[in-house]
């Protein structure tokens, strides 16, 4: 068998169209379809690309793309990959928006004192929405009080306003570790200038008999 083609005698119009677009550049587009895994957006007639769910938001995880974009919505996208042979374009919506992680690291640093509200309470700590940012942080129960008891979690309620200190900013893993106990003096600092055999005054809190 010999296969012949007439269309291959002329230039593929798709190639001509796609070569107008450069990787890394931003272009206007219209959302054409919303799926569970992402959104399709049209750059021009006959040329569409996929905005994968991971390229929709800097902060949201495990969400339906329809919560970010809707059909017929006019947006800006960045071309991040193109495969002429497979006729596929990969687009990013979040890259056209300000990166909240970059903004946060420019404005804040480890040791800064901030405010926020309790977003969620788990058995190992509090997830907190940080005021004036789009980001959340975690306060492990051991960083709630110098007692480091899990029971400290019972003192907090959802949406409660709290103050805390930044303990760690991990932009690679997109995690912020916060602490409340660090706002208070460490009770063990009392022993900083004490030596073995020094006499100190104390109060009996409990006693037991054998």
XYZ file of N, CA and C in Angstrom:
630
model
N 0.830 -1.190 0.000
C 0.000 0.000 0.000
C 0.870 1.248 0.000
N 0.463 2.224 -0.746
C 1.143 3.511 -0.781
C 0.125 4.583 -0.410
N 0.426 5.322 0.639
C -0.466 6.396 1.077
C 0.027 7.723 0.517
N -0.864 8.473 -0.064
C -0.498 9.774 -0.635
C -1.369 10.855 0.007
N -0.935 12.099 -0.101
C -1.661 13.201 0.515
C -1.583 14.438 -0.342
N -2.686 15.108 -0.458
C -2.707 16.390 -1.172
C -2.483 17.529 -0.188
N -3.063 17.409 1.045
C -2.977 18.505 2.011
C -1.542 18.794 2.434
N -0.669 17.750 2.387
C 0.704 17.960 2.802
C 1.537 18.702 1.756
N 0.919 19.021 0.601
C 1.603 19.838 -0.400
C 1.588 21.308 -0.001
N 0.714 21.632 0.928
C 0.629 23.008 1.407
C 0.965 23.060 2.892
N 1.298 24.243 3.375
C 1.670 24.415 4.785
C 0.470 24.168 5.689
N 0.715 23.467 6.790
C -0.325 23.211 7.782
C -0.704 24.550 8.423
N -1.948 24.988 8.280
C -2.342 26.283 8.868
C -2.171 26.319 10.380
N -2.275 25.166 11.039
C -2.098 25.114 12.494
C -0.669 25.507 12.860
N 0.292 25.023 12.057
C 1.694 25.360 12.316
C 1.918 26.858 12.175
N 1.290 27.441 11.157
C 1.447 28.879 10.926
C 0.861 29.677 12.081
N -0.281 29.206 12.587
C -0.929 29.916 13.692
C -0.133 29.765 14.982
N 0.241 28.526 15.313
C 0.891 28.265 16.593
C 2.264 28.921 16.679
N 2.936 29.087 15.546
C 4.264 29.703 15.556
C 4.218 31.197 15.871
N 3.015 31.770 15.864
C 2.874 33.183 16.233
C 3.002 33.375 17.744
N 2.840 32.279 18.482
C 2.819 32.360 19.938
C 4.117 31.821 20.535
N 4.665 32.559 21.477
C 5.964 32.227 22.068
C 5.802 31.771 23.520
N 6.559 30.759 23.880
C 6.534 30.256 25.259
C 7.009 31.345 26.222
N 6.270 31.518 27.302
C 6.623 32.532 28.297
C 5.873 33.839 28.126
N 5.270 34.035 26.945
C 4.532 35.270 26.697
C 3.085 35.138 27.188
N 2.461 36.276 27.452
C 1.077 36.308 27.930
C 0.157 36.805 26.815
N -1.030 36.181 26.721
C -1.965 36.493 25.644
C -3.403 36.525 26.175
N -4.270 37.298 25.512
C -5.689 37.277 25.877
C -6.318 35.980 25.389
N -7.297 35.482 26.126
C -7.953 34.233 25.761
C -9.376 34.233 26.297
N -10.165 33.291 25.796
C -11.548 33.130 26.250
C -11.742 31.688 26.698
N -12.285 31.505 27.888
C -12.530 30.160 28.423
C -13.644 29.500 27.603
N -13.370 28.319 27.045
C -14.346 27.630 26.209
C -14.996 26.436 26.899
N -14.297 25.832 27.846
C -14.840 24.633 28.496
C -14.205 24.479 29.871
N -15.006 24.045 30.842
C -14.524 23.796 32.202
C -14.671 22.307 32.500
N -13.563 21.647 32.855
C -13.569 20.230 33.173
C -13.100 20.028 34.621
N -13.189 18.794 35.099
C -12.748 18.503 36.462
C -11.252 18.708 36.626
N -10.484 18.521 35.561
C -9.029 18.591 35.629
C -8.451 19.926 35.160
N -9.308 20.834 34.703
C -8.805 22.117 34.234
C -9.774 22.814 33.302
N -9.302 23.869 32.643
C -10.140 24.639 31.716
C -9.460 24.756 30.360
N -10.266 24.750 29.306
C -9.753 25.007 27.965
C -10.001 26.469 27.628
N -9.013 27.078 26.991
C -9.125 28.486 26.635
C -8.705 28.689 25.180
N -9.431 29.539 24.468
C -9.170 29.804 23.048
C -8.344 31.071 22.887
N -7.222 30.934 22.187
C -6.376 32.090 21.891
C -6.873 32.806 20.642
N -7.283 32.025 19.660
C -7.912 32.553 18.457
C -8.658 31.404 17.792
N -9.382 31.682 16.754
C -10.172 30.644 16.100
C -9.273 29.494 15.652
N -9.607 28.287 16.103
C -8.827 27.116 15.722
C -7.635 26.831 16.606
N -7.474 27.608 17.669
C -6.311 27.403 18.537
C -6.733 27.478 20.008
N -6.748 26.318 20.667
C -7.110 26.236 22.071
C -5.991 25.570 22.871
N -5.974 25.829 24.145
C -4.992 25.205 25.022
C -5.642 24.828 26.347
N -4.946 24.007 27.116
C -5.464 23.562 28.414
C -4.777 24.298 29.562
N -5.595 24.810 30.451
C -5.083 25.345 31.718
C -5.338 24.264 32.750
N -4.299 23.520 33.116
C -4.477 22.441 34.087
C -4.848 23.033 35.444
N -5.540 22.244 36.247
C -5.971 22.696 37.569
C -4.818 23.296 38.372
N -3.626 22.696 38.254
C -2.458 23.175 39.004
C -1.982 24.549 38.544
N -2.466 25.015 37.381
C -2.057 26.310 36.846
C -3.149 27.373 36.996
N -4.140 27.078 37.828
C -5.239 28.025 38.010
C -5.059 28.939 39.216
N -4.489 28.413 40.288
C -4.394 29.190 41.526
C -3.072 28.937 42.235
N -2.554 29.979 42.886
C -1.319 29.843 43.664
C -1.574 29.177 45.010
N -2.771 29.315 45.523
C -3.020 28.885 46.898
C -4.036 27.761 47.043
N -5.024 27.684 46.168
C -6.075 26.679 46.313
C -5.586 25.303 45.844
N -5.955 24.280 46.594
C -5.615 22.893 46.274
C -6.900 22.054 46.302
N -6.952 21.043 45.456
C -8.087 20.108 45.425
C -9.431 20.832 45.315
N -9.586 21.642 44.306
C -10.820 22.392 44.080
C -11.305 22.146 42.651
N -12.564 22.445 42.403
C -13.082 22.322 41.039
C -12.728 23.593 40.265
N -12.185 23.457 39.048
C -11.794 24.628 38.255
C -12.909 25.648 38.057
N -14.181 25.165 38.111
C -15.303 26.076 37.949
C -15.413 27.118 39.046
N -14.699 26.914 40.155
C -14.696 27.900 41.227
C -13.756 29.061 40.932
N -12.909 28.888 39.911
C -11.962 29.939 39.535
C -12.390 30.634 38.248
N -12.717 29.823 37.225
C -13.069 30.362 35.915
C -14.403 29.809 35.449
N -15.027 30.540 34.521
C -16.298 30.099 33.959
C -16.279 30.241 32.445
N -17.112 29.475 31.767
C -17.181 29.503 30.309
C -17.493 30.909 29.797
N -16.812 31.297 28.719
C -16.956 32.601 28.045
C -16.233 33.735 28.767
N -15.585 33.425 29.887
C -14.845 34.467 30.620
C -13.588 34.871 29.856
N -13.360 36.174 29.759
C -12.165 36.697 29.087
C -11.042 36.823 30.109
N -9.891 36.223 29.804
C -8.780 36.195 30.750
C -7.451 36.431 30.030
N -6.400 36.536 30.813
C -5.023 36.540 30.306
C -4.404 35.197 30.662
N -3.631 34.625 29.753
C -2.936 33.364 30.022
C -1.481 33.480 29.590
N -0.668 32.623 30.162
C 0.733 32.537 29.739
C 0.941 31.188 29.054
N 1.599 31.199 27.899
C 1.912 29.961 27.195
C 3.132 29.335 27.860
N 2.988 28.137 28.419
C 4.102 27.507 29.129
C 4.668 26.295 28.386
N 3.901 25.769 27.422
C 4.418 24.632 26.655
C 3.584 24.460 25.387
N 4.249 24.068 24.282
C 3.501 23.770 23.059
C 4.105 22.561 22.352
N 3.224 21.720 21.859
C 3.622 20.514 21.137
C 2.935 20.561 19.775
N 3.681 20.997 18.761
C 3.108 21.182 17.426
C 2.640 19.850 16.851
N 3.431 18.814 17.059
C 3.096 17.510 16.493
C 1.778 16.970 17.057
N 1.598 17.101 18.366
C 0.373 16.605 19.006
C -0.717 17.677 19.060
N -0.388 18.878 18.571
C -1.329 20.001 18.548
C -1.875 20.301 19.945
N -0.973 20.425 20.884
C -1.361 20.686 22.261
C -0.658 21.939 22.780
N -1.416 22.740 23.496
C -0.872 23.917 24.160
C -1.150 23.808 25.651
N -0.153 24.123 26.464
C -0.335 24.175 27.907
C -0.271 25.636 28.329
N -1.298 26.059 29.045
C -1.412 27.457 29.442
C -1.436 27.586 30.964
N -1.126 28.783 31.437
C -1.178 29.057 32.875
C -1.978 30.326 33.110
N -2.917 30.226 34.030
C -3.686 31.405 34.429
C -3.044 32.072 35.639
N -2.542 31.249 36.574
C -1.993 31.806 37.815
C -0.742 32.646 37.565
N -0.007 32.340 36.473
C 1.212 33.096 36.176
C 0.932 34.517 35.706
N -0.341 34.814 35.431
C -0.711 36.184 35.064
C -1.161 36.970 36.289
N -1.201 36.293 37.436
C -1.613 36.917 38.694
C -0.412 37.082 39.614
N -0.526 37.973 40.570
C 0.562 38.180 41.529
C 0.746 36.919 42.371
N 1.994 36.512 42.542
C 2.308 35.341 43.354
C 2.273 35.742 44.825
N 1.283 35.262 45.603
C 1.185 35.667 47.010
C 2.373 35.215 47.841
N 3.042 34.138 47.425
C 4.217 33.673 48.166
C 5.382 34.639 47.998
N 5.540 35.147 46.797
C 6.601 36.126 46.540
C 6.323 37.409 47.316
N 5.070 37.847 47.302
C 4.682 39.064 48.023
C 4.896 38.890 49.518
N 4.550 37.699 50.030
C 4.675 37.455 51.469
C 6.142 37.520 51.902
N 7.034 36.865 51.144
C 8.450 36.850 51.518
C 9.099 38.224 51.367
N 8.509 39.074 50.520
C 9.028 40.438 50.371
C 8.619 41.319 51.550
N 7.453 41.021 52.130
C 6.915 41.877 53.194
C 7.165 41.365 54.606
N 7.383 40.035 54.729
C 7.518 39.461 56.070
C 8.725 38.538 56.149
N 9.163 38.317 57.380
C 10.318 37.444 57.614
C 10.112 36.670 58.918
N 10.928 35.650 59.127
C 10.868 34.870 60.357
C 11.053 35.772 61.572
N 10.176 35.628 62.568
C 10.249 36.457 63.767
C 9.226 37.567 63.796
N 8.639 37.884 62.632
C 7.624 38.941 62.602
C 6.366 38.506 63.348
N 5.686 39.467 63.977
C 4.442 39.203 64.689
C 3.267 39.631 63.817
N 2.303 38.719 63.630
C 1.170 38.981 62.759
C -0.144 38.628 63.447
N -1.245 38.922 62.744
C -2.579 38.583 63.221
C -3.263 37.684 62.194
N -4.303 36.987 62.646
C -5.058 36.145 61.738
C -6.262 35.563 62.440
N -6.912 34.619 61.787
C -8.074 33.958 62.379
C -7.973 32.457 62.166
N -8.525 31.712 63.109
C -8.479 30.251 63.039
C -9.376 29.773 61.902
N -8.791 29.069 60.956
C -9.533 28.566 59.800
C -10.024 27.137 60.015
N -9.176 26.336 60.646
C -9.532 24.943 60.882
C -8.758 24.422 62.089
N -9.384 23.514 62.837
C -8.747 22.921 64.018
C -8.612 21.416 63.794
N -7.386 20.903 63.902
C -7.139 19.469 63.746
C -6.617 18.917 65.069
N -6.339 17.626 65.091
C -5.843 17.030 66.332
C -4.365 17.322 66.571
N -3.706 17.984 65.617
C -2.293 18.301 65.795
C -1.989 19.794 65.738
N -3.003 20.631 65.485
C -2.735 22.050 65.464
C -3.841 22.889 64.858
N -3.554 24.175 64.678
C -4.502 25.120 64.102
C -4.028 25.580 62.735
N -4.924 25.586 61.767
C -4.632 26.227 60.494
C -5.203 27.633 60.565
N -4.370 28.603 60.218
C -4.719 30.007 60.429
C -4.660 30.794 59.126
N -5.689 31.615 58.873
C -5.667 32.557 57.754
C -4.925 33.805 58.216
N -3.863 34.159 57.507
C -3.037 35.298 57.915
C -3.635 36.588 57.357
N -3.902 37.542 58.230
C -4.534 38.811 57.856
C -3.736 39.542 56.769
N -4.475 40.119 55.815
C -3.907 40.911 54.706
C -3.074 40.081 53.743
N -3.258 38.767 53.741
C -2.574 37.902 52.773
C -3.579 36.857 52.270
N -3.176 36.114 51.247
C -4.006 35.016 50.737
C -3.541 33.676 51.298
N -2.616 33.715 52.232
C -1.965 32.492 52.689
C -2.428 32.033 54.066
N -2.253 30.730 54.290
C -2.557 30.118 55.582
C -1.270 29.601 56.217
N -1.286 29.482 57.523
C -0.140 28.933 58.239
C -0.606 27.914 59.259
N 0.338 27.123 59.759
C 0.014 26.097 60.759
C 0.666 26.435 62.089
N -0.132 26.340 63.150
C 0.391 26.441 64.510
C 0.256 25.053 65.123
N 1.362 24.364 65.275
C 1.339 23.039 65.884
C 0.965 23.192 67.355
N 0.286 22.192 67.914
C -0.168 22.324 69.310
C 0.999 22.561 70.276
N 2.195 22.099 69.936
C 3.355 22.327 70.801
C 3.826 23.780 70.762
N 3.328 24.537 69.772
C 3.682 25.955 69.679
C 2.557 26.868 70.154
N 1.551 26.283 70.814
C 0.470 27.084 71.385
C 0.827 27.590 72.772
N 1.502 26.745 73.556
C 1.852 27.084 74.938
C 3.157 26.385 75.302
N 3.859 26.960 76.280
C 5.108 26.339 76.718
C 4.855 25.016 77.430
N 3.612 24.759 77.774
C 3.280 23.462 78.375
C 3.317 22.349 77.331
N 3.140 22.740 76.037
C 3.191 21.806 74.901
C 2.187 20.669 75.043
N 1.002 20.986 75.597
C -0.037 19.980 75.777
C -1.082 20.071 74.663
N -1.568 18.899 74.196
C -2.592 18.863 73.164
C -3.882 19.535 73.641
N -4.105 19.529 74.932
C -5.325 20.114 75.492
C -5.426 21.618 75.224
N -4.316 22.249 74.882
C -4.328 23.680 74.565
C -5.226 23.981 73.359
N -5.416 22.981 72.497
C -6.271 23.163 71.322
C -7.708 23.481 71.708
N -8.124 23.011 72.878
C -9.498 23.208 73.329
C -9.803 24.671 73.644
N -8.779 25.493 73.757
C -8.965 26.908 74.100
C -9.311 27.761 72.872
N -9.288 27.142 71.687
C -9.485 27.909 70.459
C -10.734 27.477 69.707
N -11.344 28.429 69.014
C -12.551 28.184 68.225
C -12.351 28.648 66.791
N -13.104 28.074 65.870
C -13.031 28.471 64.475
C -13.417 29.937 64.328
N -12.703 30.660 63.487
C -12.890 32.094 63.209
C -12.399 33.005 64.335
N -11.809 32.438 65.361
C -11.271 33.243 66.469
C -10.058 34.046 65.999
N -10.005 35.309 66.380
C -8.869 36.172 66.037
C -7.725 35.908 67.010
N -6.527 35.747 66.477
C -5.354 35.465 67.310
C -4.131 36.212 66.791
N -3.132 36.299 67.671
C -1.836 36.866 67.301
C -0.793 35.755 67.361
N 0.233 35.859 66.532
C 1.251 34.807 66.486
C 2.549 35.352 65.889
N 3.571 34.517 65.939
C 4.877 34.887 65.399
C 5.247 33.899 64.283
N 5.906 34.398 63.239
C 6.360 33.530 62.153
C 7.593 32.760 62.614
N 7.523 31.432 62.556
C 8.651 30.598 62.960
C 9.457 30.112 61.755
N 8.771 29.890 60.638
C 9.459 29.376 59.444
C 8.625 29.668 58.198
N 9.289 30.067 57.114
C 8.649 30.271 55.814
C 9.330 29.335 54.824
N 8.606 28.334 54.356
C 9.161 27.363 53.415
C 8.447 27.544 52.080
N 9.020 28.368 51.194
C 8.382 28.655 49.910
C 8.428 27.452 48.977
N 9.436 26.596 49.130
C 9.561 25.425 48.259
C 8.388 24.473 48.476
N 8.048 24.229 49.733
C 6.929 23.341 50.060
C 5.638 24.118 50.308
N 5.720 25.441 50.169
C 4.576 26.332 50.368
C 3.928 26.099 51.738
N 4.757 26.243 52.766
C 4.280 26.062 54.138
C 4.799 27.192 55.013
N 3.959 27.636 55.933
C 4.343 28.667 56.898
C 4.066 28.118 58.294
N 5.097 28.088 59.121
C 4.943 27.594 60.497
C 4.869 28.787 61.439
N 3.854 28.771 62.288
C 3.589 29.890 63.193
C 3.598 29.420 64.635
N 3.719 30.371 65.564
C 3.713 30.029 66.970
C 3.082 31.115 67.820
N 2.370 30.695 68.865
C 1.776 31.640 69.816
C 2.622 31.706 71.085
N 3.131 30.575 71.525
C 3.901 30.562 72.769
C 5.146 31.438 72.666
N 5.650 31.623 71.444
C 6.863 32.425 71.249
C 6.624 33.912 71.502
N 5.364 34.303 71.654
C 5.049 35.693 71.999
C 5.277 35.940 73.495
N 5.325 34.865 74.271
C 5.522 34.975 75.718
C 6.937 34.533 76.083
N 7.375 34.951 77.238
C 8.717 34.589 77.699
C 8.783 33.100 78.028
N 9.862 32.475 77.618
C 10.069 31.056 77.913
C 10.292 30.905 79.420
N 9.445 30.143 80.111
C 9.599 30.001 81.575
C 10.940 29.389 81.970
N 11.548 28.656 81.074
C 12.841 28.058 81.392
C 13.968 29.096 81.401
N 13.673 30.317 80.873
C 14.680 31.381 80.926
C 14.984 31.777 82.370
N 14.053 31.429 83.273
C 14.261 31.716 84.701
C 15.549 31.070 85.200
N 15.906 29.933 84.597
C 17.072 29.186 85.072
C 18.360 29.557 84.336
N 18.289 30.541 83.453
C 19.461 30.914 82.668
C 20.648 31.290 83.551
N 20.397 32.089 84.571
C 21.479 32.558 85.441
C 21.571 31.766 86.751
N 20.912 30.625 86.788
C 20.948 29.798 87.994
C 21.973 28.677 87.830
N 22.525 28.273 88.947
C 23.518 27.198 88.947
C 23.044 26.057 89.841
N 23.611 24.904 89.636
C 23.301 23.761 90.490
C 23.630 24.125 91.934
N 22.768 23.797 92.865
C 22.880 24.070 94.302
C 22.332 25.434 94.694
N 21.932 26.279 93.708
C 21.298 27.545 94.060
C 19.953 27.269 94.734
N 19.574 28.144 95.662
C 18.299 28.007 96.365
C 17.258 28.903 95.690
N 16.128 28.315 95.332
C 15.050 29.079 94.701
C 13.757 28.830 95.466
N 12.795 29.742 95.303
C 11.503 29.621 95.969
C 10.485 29.034 95.007
N 9.660 28.114 95.477
C 8.651 27.499 94.632
C 7.342 27.313 95.372
N 6.293 26.955 94.644
C 4.974 26.709 95.215
C 4.570 25.280 94.888
N 4.143 24.548 95.902
C 3.705 23.167 95.687
C 2.357 23.177 94.973
N 2.298 22.536 93.808
C 1.057 22.477 93.049
C 0.286 21.191 93.306
N 0.992 20.117 93.589
C 0.320 18.847 93.880
C 1.267 17.970 94.667
N 0.680 17.004 95.344
C 1.495 16.070 96.105
C 0.859 14.690 96.042
N 1.671 13.692 96.310
C 1.143 12.329 96.298
C 1.817 11.547 97.411
N 1.126 10.549 97.893
C 1.670 9.702 98.957
C 1.707 8.255 98.480
N 2.784 7.595 98.771
C 2.921 6.170 98.410
C 2.232 5.289 99.444
